[in-house]
Amino acid sequence: MRKKQVIPVLLGDAIPQLDGAEEEYEKYCRCMMMLFMPWRDLRCLKGEHRTWIEAFEQETFSPAKTAIIRNMNVEKECKEARDAHAHAAQEQCIKPHVFDRND
């Protein structure tokens, strides 16, 4: 156990979306297992399960780990909303406003 608290910063590709297609959910489950379960070999991490989804859904995470996973999902949703809003705001600034004649 660490004596000093740290905040992990994930590098590389973004964590797959929780609410994506089944292939995306499979990647999400693998990612969560790799982040929150101790392992030395991926075969040990997946165990006897055929898919990462089965392994993830059969695992019981502590309340602290569950809260972290939930917070990671909320953070991702917030970042996506921020990016969508910034894109929409940029589009409005670039394109001229079109008003309906009935206004």
Rosetta silent file (secondary structure, phi, psi, omega in degrees, C-alpha in Angstrom):
SEQUENCE: MRKKQVIPVLLGDAIPQLDGAEEEYEKYCRCMMMLFMPWRDLRCLKGEHRTWIEAFEQETFSPAKTAIIRNMNVEKECKEARDAHAHAAQEQCIKPHVFDRND
SCORE:     score description
SCORE:     0.000 S_00000001
   1 L     0.000  140.860  179.531    0.000    0.000    0.000 S_00000001
   2 L   -74.896  143.134  176.238    1.263    3.472   -0.794 S_00000001
   3 L   -86.310  -24.882 -179.911    2.066    5.786    2.089 S_00000001
   4 L  -112.980  131.140 -179.888    1.529    8.852   -0.079 S_00000001
   5 L   -72.288  141.295  178.638   -1.712    9.322   -2.005 S_00000001
   6 L  -130.971  159.905  174.087   -1.356    9.712   -5.754 S_00000001
   7 L  -114.565  114.031 -179.604   -3.666   10.511   -8.639 S_00000001
   8 L   -70.576  141.158  175.679   -3.061    8.217  -11.589 S_00000001
   9 L  -118.346  118.247 -177.312   -2.923    9.864  -14.993 S_00000001
  10 L   -84.372  132.200  178.647   -3.695    7.523  -17.838 S_00000001
  11 L  -107.032  157.336  177.972   -1.648    7.954  -20.980 S_00000001
  12 L    95.966 -155.843 -178.040   -2.472    6.750  -24.454 S_00000001
  13 L   -60.934  154.439  178.012   -5.881    6.106  -25.930 S_00000001
  14 L   -68.314  156.063  175.739   -8.969    7.143  -24.007 S_00000001
  15 L   -66.667  133.514 -179.112  -10.820    4.588  -21.937 S_00000001
  16 L   -57.516  156.746 -178.330  -13.514    3.022  -24.129 S_00000001
  17 L   -73.572  141.138  178.815  -17.078    4.176  -23.638 S_00000001
  18 L   -69.383  -36.953 -174.349  -19.256    2.341  -21.166 S_00000001
  19 L  -101.404   23.881  179.855  -22.376    2.783  -23.291 S_00000001
  20 L   -82.835 -166.632  177.772  -20.825    1.954  -26.668 S_00000001
  21 L   -65.789  170.646 -176.728  -21.312   -1.073  -28.885 S_00000001
  22 H   -59.638  -38.625  178.485  -20.588   -4.555  -27.516 S_00000001
  23 H   -63.299  -39.106  178.173  -17.033   -4.474  -28.901 S_00000001
  24 H   -68.217  -38.650  178.893  -16.448   -1.152  -27.150 S_00000001
  25 H   -66.648  -36.126  176.524  -17.924   -2.530  -23.902 S_00000001
  26 H   -60.290  -44.639  178.479  -15.586   -5.548  -24.159 S_00000001
  27 H   -64.987  -40.166  178.272  -12.623   -3.133  -24.341 S_00000001
  28 H   -59.793  -47.347 -179.154  -14.056   -1.117  -21.438 S_00000001
  29 H   -61.888  -42.907  178.692  -14.335   -4.252  -19.281 S_00000001
  30 H   -61.605  -43.187  179.997  -10.761   -5.289  -20.114 S_00000001
  31 H   -61.375  -46.700 -178.996   -9.534   -1.796  -19.233 S_00000001
  32 H   -64.399  -39.816  178.219  -11.323   -1.739  -15.871 S_00000001
  33 H   -64.213  -41.797 -179.461  -10.011   -5.189  -14.982 S_00000001
  34 H   -66.614  -35.693 -178.194   -6.464   -4.146  -15.855 S_00000001
  35 H   -77.693  -36.008 -168.154   -6.744   -0.958  -13.811 S_00000001
  36 H  -114.509    0.635  177.745   -8.481   -2.288  -10.711 S_00000001
  37 L  -120.443  140.285  177.046   -7.481   -5.918  -10.312 S_00000001
  38 L   -69.622  139.347  179.848   -4.009   -7.181   -9.415 S_00000001
  39 L  -161.417  156.849  173.698   -2.418   -9.161  -12.222 S_00000001
  40 L  -125.134  -22.019 -177.343    0.866  -10.276  -13.759 S_00000001
  41 L  -141.128  134.045 -177.852   -0.501  -12.111  -16.776 S_00000001
  42 H   -60.308  -31.534  178.934   -3.647  -11.281  -18.775 S_00000001
  43 H   -63.266  -38.600  178.288   -4.686  -14.945  -18.768 S_00000001
  44 H   -68.358  -36.607 -178.556   -4.781  -14.879  -14.962 S_00000001
  45 H   -66.974  -40.761 -178.962   -6.751  -11.639  -15.002 S_00000001
  46 H   -78.747  -27.098  179.309   -9.394  -13.007  -17.352 S_00000001
  47 L    66.190 -145.168 -177.872   -9.502  -16.372  -15.596 S_00000001
  48 L   -85.918    0.439 -177.719  -11.733  -19.081  -17.015 S_00000001
  49 L   -71.458  146.266  179.754  -14.167  -16.587  -18.524 S_00000001
  50 L   -76.694  -32.007 -177.194  -14.631  -16.591  -22.291 S_00000001
  51 L  -128.303  162.044  175.101  -14.965  -12.813  -22.561 S_00000001
  52 H   -68.269  -30.891  178.622  -13.759   -9.748  -20.698 S_00000001
  53 H   -62.183  -46.649  178.077  -17.392   -8.802  -20.171 S_00000001
  54 H   -60.103  -45.161 -178.930  -17.997  -12.044  -18.250 S_00000001
  55 H   -62.066  -44.841 -178.670  -14.844  -11.540  -16.189 S_00000001
  56 H   -65.478  -45.766 -176.026  -15.735   -7.922  -15.354 S_00000001
  57 H   -72.937  -21.376  176.968  -19.361   -8.619  -14.499 S_00000001
  58 H   -85.822  -16.410 -177.653  -18.459  -11.589  -12.271 S_00000001
  59 L   -78.055  142.888  174.873  -15.879   -9.561  -10.323 S_00000001
  60 L  -107.183  113.751 -179.978  -16.860   -7.902   -7.056 S_00000001
  61 L   -93.633  148.895  177.596  -15.132   -4.562   -6.643 S_00000001
  62 L   -64.719  159.152  177.155  -14.786   -2.829   -3.299 S_00000001
  63 H   -56.681  -36.221  179.616  -17.031    0.195   -2.682 S_00000001
  64 H   -65.705  -44.123  178.909  -13.975    2.466   -3.047 S_00000001
  65 H   -66.818  -39.546  178.039  -13.052    0.970   -6.426 S_00000001
  66 H   -61.163  -40.978  178.550  -16.669    1.110   -7.572 S_00000001
  67 H   -64.564  -40.487  178.802  -16.796    4.817   -6.673 S_00000001
  68 H   -64.150  -44.934  178.904  -13.584    5.468   -8.623 S_00000001
  69 H   -59.945  -44.926  179.450  -14.937    3.627  -11.675 S_00000001
  70 H   -62.048  -43.255  179.672  -18.184    5.612  -11.465 S_00000001
  71 H   -65.555  -36.198  177.171  -16.267    8.885  -11.130 S_00000001
  72 H   -62.781  -39.634  178.577  -14.102    8.013  -14.140 S_00000001
  73 H   -66.806  -41.264  178.755  -17.273    7.511  -16.191 S_00000001
  74 H   -64.450  -42.809  178.954  -18.736   10.817  -14.999 S_00000001
  75 H   -60.455  -42.924  179.662  -15.486   12.624  -15.808 S_00000001
  76 H   -63.108  -43.448  178.736  -15.490   11.170  -19.328 S_00000001
  77 H   -61.447  -41.194  179.656  -19.122   12.232  -19.854 S_00000001
  78 H   -64.860  -42.397  178.775  -18.294   15.752  -18.658 S_00000001
  79 H   -63.859  -40.584  178.846  -15.309   16.020  -20.999 S_00000001
  80 H   -65.630  -40.121  177.734  -17.413   14.824  -23.931 S_00000001
  81 H   -65.949  -40.898  177.539  -20.138   17.371  -23.096 S_00000001
  82 H   -60.302  -46.207 -179.121  -17.522   20.119  -22.782 S_00000001
  83 H   -64.858  -40.921  178.331  -16.034   19.221  -26.150 S_00000001
  84 H   -64.644  -40.900  178.504  -19.460   19.071  -27.819 S_00000001
  85 H   -65.546  -43.329  179.331  -20.380   22.460  -26.358 S_00000001
  86 H   -62.736  -40.174  179.114  -17.074   24.003  -27.473 S_00000001
  87 H   -65.190  -44.304  179.283  -17.575   22.607  -30.960 S_00000001
  88 H   -63.470  -41.451  179.119  -21.142   23.946  -31.128 S_00000001
  89 H   -64.382  -39.688  179.141  -20.020   27.370  -29.866 S_00000001
  90 H   -66.267  -39.896  178.551  -17.237   27.472  -32.440 S_00000001
  91 H   -62.859  -39.064  179.908  -19.669   26.551  -35.210 S_00000001
  92 H   -67.718  -35.172 -179.972  -21.983   29.394  -34.187 S_00000001
  93 H   -73.450  -33.405 -176.601  -19.141   31.910  -34.248 S_00000001
  94 H   -80.341  -44.385 -177.200  -17.889   30.813  -37.646 S_00000001
  95 L   -85.094  140.805  176.549  -21.203   30.479  -39.443 S_00000001
  96 L   -68.700  149.329  178.603  -23.408   33.547  -39.894 S_00000001
  97 L   -72.936  138.122  177.212  -26.683   33.464  -38.039 S_00000001
  98 L  -113.329  122.243 -178.948  -29.685   32.677  -40.191 S_00000001
  99 L  -104.989  141.699  177.173  -32.940   34.152  -39.017 S_00000001
 100 L   -75.982  141.984 -178.635  -36.336   32.912  -40.014 S_00000001
 101 L   -65.433  -19.566 -179.465  -38.472   35.555  -41.709 S_00000001
 102 L   -79.497   -8.522 -178.526  -41.279   34.774  -39.259 S_00000001
 103 L   -74.952    0.000    0.000  -39.197   36.041  -36.305 S_00000001
